[in-house]
CSV table of C-alpha atoms and ligand atoms in Angstrom, one decimal:
chain,number,residue,atom,x,y,z
A,175,MET,CA,-14.3,-10.2,-21.9
A,176,VAL,CA,-12.8,-9.4,-25.3
A,177,ALA,CA,-12.4,-12.5,-27.3
A,178,LEU,CA,-8.8,-13.3,-28.3
A,179,GLN,CA,-8.7,-13.9,-32.0
A,180,PRO,CA,-6.3,-16.8,-32.8
A,181,ASN,CA,-4.5,-16.1,-36.0
A,182,PRO,CA,-4.3,-19.2,-38.1
A,183,VAL,CA,-0.7,-18.3,-39.2
A,184,THR,CA,0.9,-17.8,-35.8
A,185,LEU,CA,-1.4,-19.2,-33.2
A,186,THR,CA,-1.9,-22.8,-34.3
A,187,SER,CA,-1.6,-25.6,-31.8
A,188,GLU,CA,2.1,-25.1,-32.1
A,189,ASN,CA,1.8,-21.9,-30.1
A,190,PRO,CA,0.2,-22.7,-26.8
A,191,PHE,CA,0.3,-19.1,-25.7
A,192,LEU,CA,-3.5,-18.5,-25.8
A,193,ASN,CA,-4.1,-21.5,-23.6
A,194,HIS,CA,-1.5,-20.4,-21.1
A,195,LEU,CA,-3.0,-16.9,-21.2
A,196,GLN,CA,-6.5,-18.1,-20.7
A,197,SER,CA,-5.8,-20.2,-17.7
A,198,PHE,CA,-3.6,-17.5,-16.2
A,199,SER,CA,-6.5,-15.0,-16.7
A,200,SER,CA,-8.8,-16.9,-14.4
A,201,GLU,CA,-6.1,-17.2,-11.8
A,202,ILE,CA,-5.2,-13.5,-11.8
A,203,GLU,CA,-8.9,-12.6,-11.8
A,204,GLY,CA,-9.2,-14.6,-8.5
A,205,VAL,CA,-6.2,-12.7,-7.0
A,206,LEU,CA,-7.6,-9.3,-8.1
A,207,GLU,CA,-11.0,-10.3,-6.6
A,208,GLY,CA,-9.3,-10.7,-3.3
A,209,ILE,CA,-7.3,-7.5,-3.4
A,210,LEU,CA,-10.1,-5.2,-4.5
A,211,PRO,CA,-12.5,-4.1,-1.7
A,212,PRO,CA,-16.0,-5.7,-1.9
A,213,SER,CA,-18.7,-3.6,-3.7
A,214,THR,CA,-20.0,-1.9,-0.6
A,215,THR,CA,-19.6,1.6,-1.9
A,216,CYS,CA,-20.1,3.2,-5.3
A,217,LEU,CA,-16.4,3.8,-5.6
A,218,HIS,CA,-15.5,0.2,-4.9
A,219,GLN,CA,-18.2,-1.0,-7.3
A,220,ALA,CA,-16.6,1.2,-10.0
A,221,MET,CA,-13.1,0.0,-9.2
A,222,ARG,CA,-14.3,-3.6,-9.6
A,223,TYR,CA,-16.1,-2.7,-12.8
A,224,SER,CA,-12.8,-1.3,-14.2
A,225,VAL,CA,-10.4,-4.0,-13.1
A,226,LEU,CA,-12.4,-7.3,-13.2
A,227,GLY,CA,-13.9,-9.3,-16.0
A,228,GLY,CA,-11.9,-8.0,-19.0
A,229,GLY,CA,-8.5,-7.3,-20.5
A,230,LYS,CA,-6.0,-9.5,-22.0
A,231,ARG,CA,-3.8,-9.5,-18.8
A,232,LEU,CA,-0.6,-9.3,-20.8
A,233,ARG,CA,1.5,-7.4,-18.4
A,234,SER,CA,0.7,-9.6,-15.4
A,235,PHE,CA,1.1,-12.7,-17.6
A,236,LEU,CA,4.6,-11.7,-18.6
A,237,LEU,CA,5.6,-11.0,-15.0
A,238,TRP,CA,4.2,-14.4,-13.9
A,239,THR,CA,5.8,-16.3,-16.8
A,240,SER,CA,9.2,-14.7,-16.3
A,241,ALA,CA,9.0,-15.2,-12.5
A,242,GLN,CA,9.0,-18.9,-13.3
A,243,LEU,CA,12.5,-18.6,-14.7
A,244,PHE,CA,13.6,-18.0,-11.1
A,245,ASP,CA,11.2,-20.2,-9.2
A,246,VAL,CA,9.6,-17.3,-7.4
A,247,ALA,CA,7.0,-18.4,-4.9
A,248,PRO,CA,3.7,-18.5,-6.8
A,249,PRO,CA,1.5,-16.5,-4.4
A,250,GLN,CA,4.1,-13.6,-4.3
A,251,ALA,CA,4.5,-13.6,-8.1
A,252,LEU,CA,0.7,-13.6,-8.6
A,253,LYS,CA,0.2,-10.8,-6.1
A,254,THR,CA,2.9,-8.7,-7.8
A,255,ALA,CA,1.4,-9.5,-11.2
A,256,ALA,CA,-2.0,-8.2,-10.0
A,257,VAL,CA,-0.4,-4.9,-9.1
A,258,PHE,CA,0.4,-4.4,-12.7
A,259,GLU,CA,-3.3,-5.0,-13.6
A,260,LEU,CA,-4.4,-2.4,-11.0
A,261,ILE,CA,-2.0,0.2,-12.4
A,262,HIS,CA,-2.8,-0.7,-16.0
A,263,SER,CA,-6.6,-0.5,-15.3
A,264,TYR,CA,-6.2,2.9,-13.6
A,265,SER,CA,-4.3,4.2,-16.7
A,266,LEU,CA,-7.1,3.0,-19.0
A,267,VAL,CA,-9.8,4.6,-16.9
A,268,HIS,CA,-8.1,7.9,-17.0
A,269,ASP,CA,-7.0,7.5,-20.7
A,270,ASP,CA,-10.7,7.1,-21.7
A,271,LEU,CA,-11.9,10.3,-19.9
A,272,PRO,CA,-13.3,13.0,-22.1
A,273,CYS,CA,-10.4,15.3,-21.2
A,274,MET,CA,-8.0,12.6,-22.4
A,275,ASP,CA,-9.0,10.3,-25.4
A,276,ASN,CA,-12.7,10.6,-24.8
A,277,ALA,CA,-13.4,6.9,-25.5
A,278,ASP,CA,-16.9,5.5,-24.7
A,279,PHE,CA,-16.0,1.8,-24.8
A,280,ARG,CA,-13.3,-0.3,-23.2
A,281,ARG,CA,-12.9,-4.0,-23.1
A,282,GLY,CA,-16.2,-4.4,-24.9
A,283,LYS,CA,-18.3,-2.5,-22.4
A,284,PRO,CA,-19.0,1.2,-21.6
A,285,SER,CA,-16.0,3.0,-20.2
A,286,CYS,CA,-15.9,3.6,-16.5
A,287,HIS,CA,-16.9,7.3,-16.8
A,288,LYS,CA,-19.9,6.4,-19.0
A,289,VAL,CA,-21.3,4.2,-16.3
A,290,TYR,CA,-20.2,6.0,-13.1
A,291,GLY,CA,-19.5,9.5,-14.3
A,292,GLU,CA,-16.3,11.5,-14.7
A,293,ALA,CA,-15.8,12.4,-11.1
A,294,THR,CA,-16.0,8.7,-10.0
A,295,ALA,CA,-13.9,7.5,-12.9
A,296,THR,CA,-11.2,10.0,-11.9
A,297,LEU,CA,-11.4,8.8,-8.3
A,298,VAL,CA,-11.3,5.2,-9.4
A,299,GLY,CA,-7.9,5.9,-10.9
A,300,ASP,CA,-6.8,7.8,-7.8
A,301,ALA,CA,-7.8,4.9,-5.6
A,302,LEU,CA,-6.2,2.1,-7.7
A,303,ILE,CA,-2.8,3.6,-7.5
A,304,PRO,CA,-2.4,3.5,-3.7
A,305,LEU,CA,-4.0,0.1,-3.7
A,306,ALA,CA,-1.2,-1.1,-6.0
A,307,PHE,CA,1.5,0.3,-3.7
A,308,GLN,CA,-0.2,-1.1,-0.6
A,309,THR,CA,-0.2,-4.5,-2.2
A,310,LEU,CA,3.5,-4.4,-3.0
A,311,ALA,CA,4.2,-3.3,0.6
A,312,SER,CA,2.3,-6.3,1.9
A,313,LEU,CA,4.2,-8.9,-0.1
A,314,ASP,CA,5.8,-11.7,1.8
A,315,MET,CA,9.3,-10.8,0.6
A,316,THR,CA,12.2,-9.1,2.3
A,317,PRO,CA,11.9,-5.4,3.0
A,318,GLU,CA,14.7,-4.7,0.4
A,319,ILE,CA,12.7,-6.4,-2.3
A,320,ARG,CA,9.5,-4.7,-1.4
A,321,LEU,CA,11.2,-1.3,-1.3
A,322,GLU,CA,12.9,-1.9,-4.7
A,323,LEU,CA,9.5,-2.8,-6.2
A,324,ILE,CA,7.8,0.2,-4.7
A,325,GLU,CA,10.5,2.6,-5.8
A,326,GLY,CA,10.6,1.1,-9.2
A,327,LEU,CA,6.9,1.3,-9.8
A,328,GLY,CA,6.8,4.9,-8.6
A,329,ARG,CA,9.5,5.8,-11.1
A,330,THR,CA,7.9,3.8,-13.9
A,331,ILE,CA,4.4,5.4,-13.7
A,332,GLY,CA,5.4,8.9,-12.5
A,333,SER,CA,6.1,12.2,-14.2
A,334,LYS,CA,9.2,10.8,-16.0
A,335,GLY,CA,7.5,7.6,-17.0
A,336,LEU,CA,3.9,6.6,-18.0
A,337,VAL,CA,2.4,10.0,-17.1
A,338,ALA,CA,5.1,11.8,-19.2
A,339,GLY,CA,4.1,9.6,-22.1
A,340,GLN,CA,0.4,10.4,-21.6
A,341,MET,CA,1.2,14.2,-21.5
A,342,MET,CA,3.0,13.9,-24.8
A,343,ASP,CA,0.2,11.8,-26.3
A,344,VAL,CA,-2.6,14.3,-25.4
A,345,GLY,CA,-0.5,17.2,-26.8
A,346,GLN,CA,0.4,18.9,-23.6
A,347,GLU,CA,4.2,18.7,-24.2
A,348,LYS,CA,6.3,19.7,-27.1
A,349,TRP,CA,7.9,16.7,-28.9
A,350,PRO,CA,9.4,16.2,-32.4
A,351,ARG,CA,7.0,14.6,-34.8
A,352,THR,CA,9.6,12.1,-36.0
A,353,TYR,CA,10.1,8.4,-35.8
A,354,GLU,CA,12.4,8.9,-32.8
A,355,GLY,CA,9.8,11.2,-31.2
A,356,LEU,CA,7.2,8.6,-31.5
A,357,LEU,CA,9.4,5.8,-30.2
A,358,GLU,CA,10.0,7.9,-27.0
A,359,LEU,CA,6.3,8.7,-26.6
A,360,GLU,CA,5.3,5.1,-26.9
A,361,ARG,CA,8.2,3.9,-24.7
A,362,LEU,CA,6.9,6.2,-22.0
A,363,LYS,CA,3.2,5.7,-22.2
A,364,THR,CA,3.4,1.9,-22.8
A,365,GLY,CA,6.9,0.5,-22.9
A,366,VAL,CA,8.0,1.4,-19.4
A,367,LEU,CA,5.2,-0.6,-17.7
A,368,PHE,CA,6.0,-3.7,-19.7
A,369,GLU,CA,9.7,-3.2,-19.0
A,370,PHE,CA,9.1,-2.9,-15.3
A,371,ALA,CA,6.8,-5.9,-15.2
A,372,LEU,CA,9.7,-8.0,-16.5
A,373,GLU,CA,12.2,-6.3,-14.2
A,374,ALA,CA,9.9,-6.9,-11.2
A,375,SER,CA,10.2,-10.7,-11.8
A,376,ALA,CA,14.0,-10.3,-11.9
A,377,ILE,CA,13.8,-8.4,-8.6
A,378,LEU,CA,11.5,-11.0,-7.0
A,379,GLY,CA,13.8,-13.8,-8.3
A,380,HIS,CA,17.2,-12.4,-7.3
A,381,ALA,CA,18.2,-12.5,-10.9
A,382,SER,CA,21.8,-11.7,-12.0
A,383,LEU,CA,22.4,-8.3,-13.6
A,384,SER,CA,22.7,-9.8,-17.1
A,385,GLU,CA,19.4,-11.8,-16.7
A,386,ARG,CA,17.7,-8.6,-15.4
A,387,GLN,CA,19.0,-6.6,-18.4
A,388,ALA,CA,17.9,-9.2,-20.8
A,389,LEU,CA,14.4,-9.3,-19.4
A,390,LYS,CA,14.2,-5.5,-19.3
A,391,ALA,CA,15.2,-5.3,-23.0
A,392,TYR,CA,12.5,-7.9,-23.8
A,393,GLY,CA,9.9,-5.9,-21.9
A,394,ARG,CA,10.8,-2.7,-23.7
A,395,LEU,CA,10.7,-4.3,-27.1
A,396,PHE,CA,7.5,-6.2,-26.3
A,397,GLY,CA,5.9,-2.9,-25.3
A,398,GLN,CA,7.1,-1.2,-28.4
A,399,ALA,CA,5.8,-3.9,-30.7
A,400,PHE,CA,2.5,-4.0,-28.8
A,401,GLN,CA,1.9,-0.2,-28.9
A,402,MET,CA,2.8,-0.2,-32.6
A,403,SER,CA,0.3,-2.9,-33.1
A,404,ASP,CA,-2.3,-0.9,-31.1
A,405,ASP,CA,-1.7,2.0,-33.4
A,406,TRP,CA,-2.3,-0.2,-36.4
A,407,LEU,CA,-5.5,-1.6,-34.9
A,408,ASP,CA,-6.8,1.9,-34.2
A,409,GLY,CA,-6.8,2.7,-37.9
A,410,CYS,CA,-7.2,-0.8,-39.5
A,411,GLY,CA,-8.8,-3.0,-36.8
A,412,GLN,CA,-12.4,-3.8,-36.0
A,413,GLU,CA,-14.2,-2.4,-32.9
A,414,SER,CA,-16.1,-5.7,-32.5
A,415,ILE,CA,-12.8,-7.6,-32.1
A,416,ILE,CA,-10.7,-5.1,-30.1
A,417,GLY,CA,-13.5,-4.1,-27.8
A,418,LYS,CA,-12.8,-0.3,-28.0
A,419,PRO,CA,-13.5,2.3,-30.6
A,420,CYS,CA,-11.4,2.6,-33.7
A,421,ASP,CA,-10.2,5.8,-35.3
A,422,GLN,CA,-9.5,7.4,-31.9
A,423,ASP,CA,-6.1,8.4,-33.1
A,424,GLU,CA,-7.3,10.1,-36.3
A,425,HIS,CA,-6.2,13.5,-35.2
A,426,LYS,CA,-3.0,12.2,-33.6
A,427,PHE,CA,0.4,11.6,-35.1
A,428,THR,CA,1.0,7.8,-34.7
A,429,PHE,CA,3.2,5.2,-36.3
A,430,LEU,CA,0.4,4.3,-38.6
A,431,HIS,CA,0.3,7.9,-40.0
A,432,LEU,CA,4.1,8.1,-40.2
A,433,LEU,CA,4.8,4.8,-41.7
A,434,GLY,CA,1.6,3.5,-43.3
A,435,PRO,CA,0.4,0.0,-42.6
A,436,ASP,CA,3.0,-2.0,-44.6
A,437,LEU,CA,6.1,-0.4,-43.2
A,438,LEU,CA,4.6,-0.4,-39.8
A,439,CYS,CA,4.1,-4.2,-40.1
A,440,GLU,CA,7.7,-4.6,-41.0
A,441,LYS,CA,8.8,-2.6,-37.9
A,442,ILE,CA,6.5,-4.7,-35.7
A,443,GLU,CA,7.9,-7.9,-37.1
A,444,ALA,CA,11.5,-6.7,-36.6
A,445,THR,CA,10.8,-5.6,-33.1
A,446,VAL,CA,9.2,-8.9,-32.1
A,447,SER,CA,12.2,-10.7,-33.6
A,448,GLU,CA,14.6,-8.5,-31.6
A,449,ALA,CA,12.5,-9.2,-28.5
A,450,ILE,CA,12.9,-13.0,-29.1
A,451,ASP,CA,16.6,-12.7,-29.7
A,452,VAL,CA,17.4,-11.0,-26.4
A,453,LEU,CA,15.9,-14.0,-24.6
A,454,GLU,CA,18.6,-16.3,-26.0
A,455,PRO,CA,20.6,-16.5,-22.7
A,456,PHE,CA,17.6,-18.2,-21.1
A,457,LEU,CA,17.6,-21.0,-23.7
A,458,ALA,CA,14.5,-23.2,-23.8
A,459,LYS,CA,13.2,-21.9,-20.5
A,460,ALA,CA,12.2,-18.7,-22.3
A,461,THR,CA,10.0,-20.4,-24.8
A,462,PRO,CA,6.7,-19.2,-23.3
A,463,LEU,CA,8.0,-15.6,-23.4
A,464,LYS,CA,9.0,-16.1,-27.0
A,465,GLU,CA,5.5,-17.4,-27.8
A,466,ALA,CA,4.0,-14.4,-26.1
A,467,ALA,CA,6.1,-12.1,-28.4
A,468,LEU,CA,4.8,-13.9,-31.4
A,469,TYR,CA,1.3,-13.3,-30.3
A,470,VAL,CA,1.8,-9.6,-30.8
A,471,LEU,CA,2.1,-10.2,-34.5
A,472,SER,CA,-1.3,-11.9,-34.6
A,473,LEU,CA,-3.0,-9.0,-32.9
A,474,GLY,CA,-2.4,-6.8,-35.9
A,475,PRO,CA,-2.2,-7.4,-39.6
A,476,CYS,CA,1.4,-8.5,-39.9
A,477,LEU,CA,0.9,-12.2,-40.6
A,478,ARG,CA,-2.5,-11.8,-42.2
A,479,ARG,CA,-1.2,-12.9,-45.6
A,480,ASP,CA,-3.0,-14.4,-48.5
A,481,ASP,CA,-2.1,-17.8,-50.1
A,482,THR,CA,0.8,-16.2,-52.0
A,483,GLY,CA,2.4,-14.9,-48.8
A,484,ALA,CA,1.6,-11.3,-49.6
A,485,ARG,CA,0.3,-9.2,-46.8
A,486,ASN,CA,-3.4,-8.6,-46.8
A,487,VAL,CA,-3.6,-5.1,-45.4
A,488,PRO,CA,-6.8,-3.3,-45.9
B,752,LIG,C1,-4.4,-1.0,-24.0
B,752,LIG,O1,-3.7,-2.1,-23.5
B,752,LIG,C2,-3.6,0.2,-23.8
B,752,LIG,C3,-2.3,0.2,-24.6
B,752,LIG,C4,-1.2,0.4,-24.0
B,752,LIG,C5,-2.3,0.0,-26.0
B,752,LIG,P1,-4.2,-3.6,-23.6
B,752,LIG,O2,-4.6,-3.9,-25.0
B,752,LIG,O3,-3.2,-4.5,-23.0
B,752,LIG,O4,-5.6,-3.5,-22.7
B,752,LIG,P2,-6.4,-4.7,-22.1
B,752,LIG,O5,-5.9,-4.8,-20.7
B,752,LIG,O6,-6.2,-5.9,-22.9
B,752,LIG,O7,-7.8,-4.2,-22.2
B,753,LIG,C1,-2.9,4.1,-23.7
B,753,LIG,O1,-2.6,4.3,-25.0
B,753,LIG,C2,-1.7,4.2,-22.8
B,753,LIG,C3,-2.0,4.3,-21.4
B,753,LIG,C4,-3.2,4.1,-20.9
B,753,LIG,C5,-0.9,4.5,-20.5
B,753,LIG,P1,-3.9,4.4,-26.0
B,753,LIG,O2,-4.7,5.6,-25.8
B,753,LIG,O3,-3.3,4.2,-27.4
B,753,LIG,O4,-4.7,3.1,-25.6
B,753,LIG,P2,-6.1,2.7,-26.2
B,753,LIG,O5,-6.0,2.6,-27.7
B,753,LIG,O6,-7.1,3.8,-25.7
B,753,LIG,O7,-6.4,1.4,-25.6
B,754,LIG,MG1,-4.3,7.5,-25.0
B,755,LIG,MG1,-6.8,5.7,-25.6
B,756,LIG,MG1,-4.5,3.1,-28.9
């Protein structure tokens, strides 16, 4: 598992986020263990390799944490959260393929296709998607809720959602090389899944429309700050810490290329602060979600400042 690097500025004992995330990780791992088929075939072995034993589990953590705002029954919240890990893992397995980003390492170990071959890795993704929908269909919730989750997930990851973002990212669609163009690309490839993870908790919890809108906005902003931070890490991070190769985006147009490290940091900080603001209606109950947003800053450079308070950007 990739080690989470506590940043001394943001993640002191005053921000218990990492402790929460770590205990949640073992819990969600157990749920995923139960959902994934046992390793009796090569395909199942490759599916388990790609989903288990790694990843920060951010999307599922946010769903789980926001579901607590509405006292959703824990087994149903966990099962729904696991669905987001299945989908996210599929997207990474395909993202790493030679025809996509051609990345050899993921989560500190060889990418799925490096171990099992490209055909199996493609099929791992193909198999994780229906498993996710099957899992939603089997929730112990009303048919209306299950249908809303299934429809919403399909919309989120389909040709007007995550896949559309990936098409833009691999240069298969025309899009304007501008700040707005990048915002849209990153909203689609990354933001929509975060947004729907938060919305899913609102669906499970019968949230009011205004609560649902606030959580969706938080998810969208969280995803935006997170992907911006991922762009920064690609150019300025360390492979040994992030568990995947750096400089993968060298030939791509990313926020790091457009804004440079300093301005990008300012954008990340502003986005995180906006994400925290939209949670105000939930008052103190939203503290764990606010702490999660602050964590995004510690992933990248933003708060790595020297003693004078200046940013320490390489
Ligand atoms: C990687 O996501 C892909 C992006 C959207 C940037 P994560 O950084 O959440 O991946 P894991 O699950 O922790 O490996
Ligand atoms: C991945 O974005 C987004 C999806 C998998 C949908 P990246 O290509 O930037 O993610 P990394 O950097 O490989 O983790
Ligand atoms: Mg990619
Ligand atoms: Mg990639
Ligand atoms: Mg990246």
